[in-house]
XYZ file of C-alpha atoms in Angstrom:
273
model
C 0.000 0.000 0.000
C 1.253 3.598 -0.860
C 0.081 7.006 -1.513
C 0.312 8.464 -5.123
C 1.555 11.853 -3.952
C 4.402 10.250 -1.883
C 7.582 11.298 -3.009
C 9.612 8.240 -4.341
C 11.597 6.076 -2.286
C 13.258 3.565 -4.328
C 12.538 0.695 -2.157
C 8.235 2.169 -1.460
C 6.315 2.808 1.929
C 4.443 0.138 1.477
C 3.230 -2.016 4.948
C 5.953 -4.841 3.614
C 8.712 -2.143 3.716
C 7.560 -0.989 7.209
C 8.632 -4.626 8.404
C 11.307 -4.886 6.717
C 12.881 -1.971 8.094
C 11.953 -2.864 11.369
C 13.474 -5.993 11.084
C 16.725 -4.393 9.254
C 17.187 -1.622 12.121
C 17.016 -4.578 14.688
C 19.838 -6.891 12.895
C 22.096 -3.527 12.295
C 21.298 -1.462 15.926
C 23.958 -2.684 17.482
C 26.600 -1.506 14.652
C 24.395 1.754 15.340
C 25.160 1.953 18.664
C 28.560 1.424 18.500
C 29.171 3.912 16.171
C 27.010 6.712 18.502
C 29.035 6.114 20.977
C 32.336 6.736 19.231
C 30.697 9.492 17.528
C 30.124 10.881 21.331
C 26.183 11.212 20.634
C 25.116 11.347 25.294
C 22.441 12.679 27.155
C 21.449 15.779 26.329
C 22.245 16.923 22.974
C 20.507 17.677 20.044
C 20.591 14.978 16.935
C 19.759 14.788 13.597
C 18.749 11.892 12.115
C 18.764 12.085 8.127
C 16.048 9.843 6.168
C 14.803 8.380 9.533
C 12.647 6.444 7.700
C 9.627 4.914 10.024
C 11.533 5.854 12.881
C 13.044 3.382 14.176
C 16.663 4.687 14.288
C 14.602 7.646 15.854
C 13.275 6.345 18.902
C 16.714 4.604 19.909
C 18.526 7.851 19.617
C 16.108 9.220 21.672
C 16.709 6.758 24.658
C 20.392 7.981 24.569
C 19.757 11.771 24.531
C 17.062 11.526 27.155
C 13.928 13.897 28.263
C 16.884 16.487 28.131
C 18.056 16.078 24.471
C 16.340 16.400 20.945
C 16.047 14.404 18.030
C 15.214 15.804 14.685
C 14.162 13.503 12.267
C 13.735 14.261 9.036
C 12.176 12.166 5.836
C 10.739 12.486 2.946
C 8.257 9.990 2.983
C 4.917 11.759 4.833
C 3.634 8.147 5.567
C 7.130 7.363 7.507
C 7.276 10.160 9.178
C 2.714 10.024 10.321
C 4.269 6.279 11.394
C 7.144 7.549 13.275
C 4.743 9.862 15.538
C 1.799 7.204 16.019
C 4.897 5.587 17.849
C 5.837 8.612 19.927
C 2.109 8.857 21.139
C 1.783 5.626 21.847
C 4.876 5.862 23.750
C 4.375 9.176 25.013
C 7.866 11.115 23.557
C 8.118 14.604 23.224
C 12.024 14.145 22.749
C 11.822 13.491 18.948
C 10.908 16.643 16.514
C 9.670 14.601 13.517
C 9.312 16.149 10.165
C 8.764 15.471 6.458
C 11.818 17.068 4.247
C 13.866 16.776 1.512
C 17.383 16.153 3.419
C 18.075 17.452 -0.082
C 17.140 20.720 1.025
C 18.185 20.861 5.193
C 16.262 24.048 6.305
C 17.902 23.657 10.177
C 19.311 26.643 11.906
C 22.980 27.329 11.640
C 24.881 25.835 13.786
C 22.178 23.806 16.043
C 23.162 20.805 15.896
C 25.532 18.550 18.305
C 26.013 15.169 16.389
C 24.135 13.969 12.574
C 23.708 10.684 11.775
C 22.489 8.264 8.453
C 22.337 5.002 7.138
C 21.736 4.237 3.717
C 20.272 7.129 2.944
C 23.036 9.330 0.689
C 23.678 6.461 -1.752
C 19.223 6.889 -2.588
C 19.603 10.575 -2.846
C 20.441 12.400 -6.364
C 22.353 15.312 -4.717
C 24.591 13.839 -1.477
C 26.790 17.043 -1.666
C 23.386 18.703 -1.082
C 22.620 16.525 2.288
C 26.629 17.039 3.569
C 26.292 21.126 2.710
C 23.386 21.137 4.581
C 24.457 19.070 7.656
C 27.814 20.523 7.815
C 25.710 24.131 8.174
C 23.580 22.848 10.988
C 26.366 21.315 12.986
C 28.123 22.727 15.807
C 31.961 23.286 15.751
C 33.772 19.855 17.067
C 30.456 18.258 16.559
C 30.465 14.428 14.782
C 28.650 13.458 11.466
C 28.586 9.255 12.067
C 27.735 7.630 8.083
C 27.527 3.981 7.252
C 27.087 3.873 3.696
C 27.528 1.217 0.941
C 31.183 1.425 -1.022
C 30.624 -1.259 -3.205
C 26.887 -2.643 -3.393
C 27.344 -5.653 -5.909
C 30.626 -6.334 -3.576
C 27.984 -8.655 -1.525
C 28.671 -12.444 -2.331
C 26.680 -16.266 -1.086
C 28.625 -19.485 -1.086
C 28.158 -21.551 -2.359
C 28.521 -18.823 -5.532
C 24.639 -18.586 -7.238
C 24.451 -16.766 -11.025
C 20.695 -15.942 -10.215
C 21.588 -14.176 -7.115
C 24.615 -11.894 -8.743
C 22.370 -11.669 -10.988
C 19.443 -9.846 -8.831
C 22.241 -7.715 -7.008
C 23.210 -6.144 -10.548
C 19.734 -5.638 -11.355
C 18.919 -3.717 -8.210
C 22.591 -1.703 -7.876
C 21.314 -0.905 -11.614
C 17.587 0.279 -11.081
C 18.931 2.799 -7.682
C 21.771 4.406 -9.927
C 19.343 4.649 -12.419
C 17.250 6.841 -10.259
C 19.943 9.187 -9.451
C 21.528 6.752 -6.595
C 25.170 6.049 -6.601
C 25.596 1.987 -4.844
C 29.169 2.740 -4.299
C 29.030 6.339 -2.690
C 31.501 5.325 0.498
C 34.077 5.803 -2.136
C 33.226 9.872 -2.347
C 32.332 10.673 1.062
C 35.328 11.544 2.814
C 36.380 14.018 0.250
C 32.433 15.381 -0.291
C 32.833 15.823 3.483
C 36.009 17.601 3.871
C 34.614 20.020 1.046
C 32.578 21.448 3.924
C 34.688 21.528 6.695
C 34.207 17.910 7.757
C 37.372 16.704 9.035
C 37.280 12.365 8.569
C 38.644 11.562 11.853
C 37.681 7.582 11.243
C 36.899 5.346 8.117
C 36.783 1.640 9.020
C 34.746 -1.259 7.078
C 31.884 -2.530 7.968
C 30.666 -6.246 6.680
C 28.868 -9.020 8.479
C 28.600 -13.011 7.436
C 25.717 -14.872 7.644
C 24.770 -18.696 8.098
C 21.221 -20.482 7.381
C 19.414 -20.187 10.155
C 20.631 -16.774 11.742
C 18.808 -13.815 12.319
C 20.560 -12.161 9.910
C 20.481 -14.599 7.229
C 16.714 -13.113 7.307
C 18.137 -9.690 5.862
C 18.310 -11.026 2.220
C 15.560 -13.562 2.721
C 13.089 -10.703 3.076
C 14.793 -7.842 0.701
C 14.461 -10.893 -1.935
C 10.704 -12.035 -1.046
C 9.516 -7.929 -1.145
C 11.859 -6.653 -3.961
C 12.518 -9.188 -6.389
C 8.555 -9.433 -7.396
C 8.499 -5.108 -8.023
C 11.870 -5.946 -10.146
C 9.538 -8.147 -12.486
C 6.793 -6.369 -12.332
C 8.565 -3.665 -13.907
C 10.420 -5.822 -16.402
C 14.015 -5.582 -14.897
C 13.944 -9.210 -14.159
C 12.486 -11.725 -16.294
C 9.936 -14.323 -14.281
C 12.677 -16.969 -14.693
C 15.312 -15.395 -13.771
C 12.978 -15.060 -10.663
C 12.515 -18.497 -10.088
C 15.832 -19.279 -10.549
C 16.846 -16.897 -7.299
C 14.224 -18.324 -5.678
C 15.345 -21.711 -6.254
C 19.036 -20.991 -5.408
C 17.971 -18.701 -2.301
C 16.163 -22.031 -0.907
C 18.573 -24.606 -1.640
C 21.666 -22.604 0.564
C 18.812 -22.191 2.746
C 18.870 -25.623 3.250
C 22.526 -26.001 2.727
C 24.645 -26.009 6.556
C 27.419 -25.001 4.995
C 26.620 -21.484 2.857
C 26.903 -18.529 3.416
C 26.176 -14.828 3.237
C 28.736 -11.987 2.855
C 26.674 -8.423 3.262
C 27.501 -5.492 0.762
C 30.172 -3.878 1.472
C 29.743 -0.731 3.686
C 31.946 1.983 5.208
C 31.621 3.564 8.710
C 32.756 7.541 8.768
C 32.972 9.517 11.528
C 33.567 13.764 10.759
C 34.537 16.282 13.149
C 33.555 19.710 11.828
C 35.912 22.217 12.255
């Protein structure tokens, strides 16, 4: 389900992607975490979370900064973002200033920020210079922009090794740069983000490995089960080449000794000056 005048989102706001992002921001929080804290995001302060999606990244950032700290999170998506405060009511938060923007087009205050954070969210976007320009304003001197980004999208791999499956990766690192994405923007950042005064004070990798039967062996279960159908219902991928994936996703499934290799990501902290 989705609304006509949403703007577009290349993966939808559909009630499928809802749980699926749920799910994702539970198998990835505690890479989150880890990188707020060596970010210095505390009690207190004032974040910015960029493409917050439904929220999710939202309302953990808002248990760290506490009744005393702010979280402004911004999305494009209206539904998200209506999602995101059913939440807060339900939980009854006033810490988190929710909002529906372009982070295209950051229209924060000037200096106002202590700490930014986004994941996956400047490798969808047509402009990321835009996004960095406009966090970089908002931010505080010696505050900390925290990314984790894909570097190299169809880097991600499955043992044993399934045609079908590299396959479907092309196809969907294809169809995001072909709306104005870029599936291996890691490879930019630092240098987009020194353009503005964002010193890189830490770039580290960040890949996981999963086996059958893990939680986050689910990851690509579910981005395959929700994304592969839209691919062929838009004629990117044929309905055999569908079946085939389908076929090969089951049988390592089944198969003790495969496994997964996640895209390839990059973690950046900058400092501003």
């Amino acid at each position: 389900m989705g609304s006509s005048d949403e703007k577009p989102y290349a993966l939808g706001t559909h009630d499928a992607e809802l749980v699926r992002l749920g799910i994702q921001h539970r198998l990835w929080s505690a890479s989150a975490f880890k990188i707020w804290e060596r970010a210095g995001i505390r009690a207190g302060q004032t974040v910015l979370d960029i493409g917050c999606g439904p929220g999710y990244t939202s309302l953990d950032l808002a248990g760290l900064v506490g009744p005393q700290g702010r979280v402004v999170a911004i999305d494009v998506s209206g539904r998200f973002i209506e999602h995101l405060k059913q939440r807060q009511r339900a939980n009854g938060d006033t810490t988190i200033d929710a909002r529906v923007g372009d982070v295209q087009q950051l229209d924060l205050d000037e200096e106002s920020v202590d700490a930014a954070y986004q994941r996956w969210v400047v490798c969808f976007v047509k402009d990321p210079e835009a996004v960095i320009r406009g966090v970089a304003r908002a931010l505080r001197p010696g505050a900390a922009f925290a990314i984790q980004d894909y570097v190299n999208y169809e880097g991600v791999l499955v043992g044993p090794r399934s045609d079908a499956f590299q396959r479907f990766m092309r196809v969907v690192a294809e169809t995001w740069n072909g709306q104005g994405g870029d599936t291996t923007i890691g490879l930019r950042l630092p240098t987009l983000l020194a353009k503005y005064g964002l010193v890189p004070v830490e770039i580290s990798p960040l890949q996981r490995v999963a086996r059958p039967g893990s939680q986050l062996w689910n990851w690509p279960t579910i981005f395959i089960e929700t994304y592969a159908p839209k691919l062929v219902e838009e004629g990117r991928l044929t309905a055999s080449e569908h079946e085939a994936l389908i076929r090969d996703w089951s049988a390592r499934t089944d198969d003790p000794s495969a496994f997964f290799c996640t895209p390839p990501m990059v973690e950046i902290i900058a400092v501003k000056r």
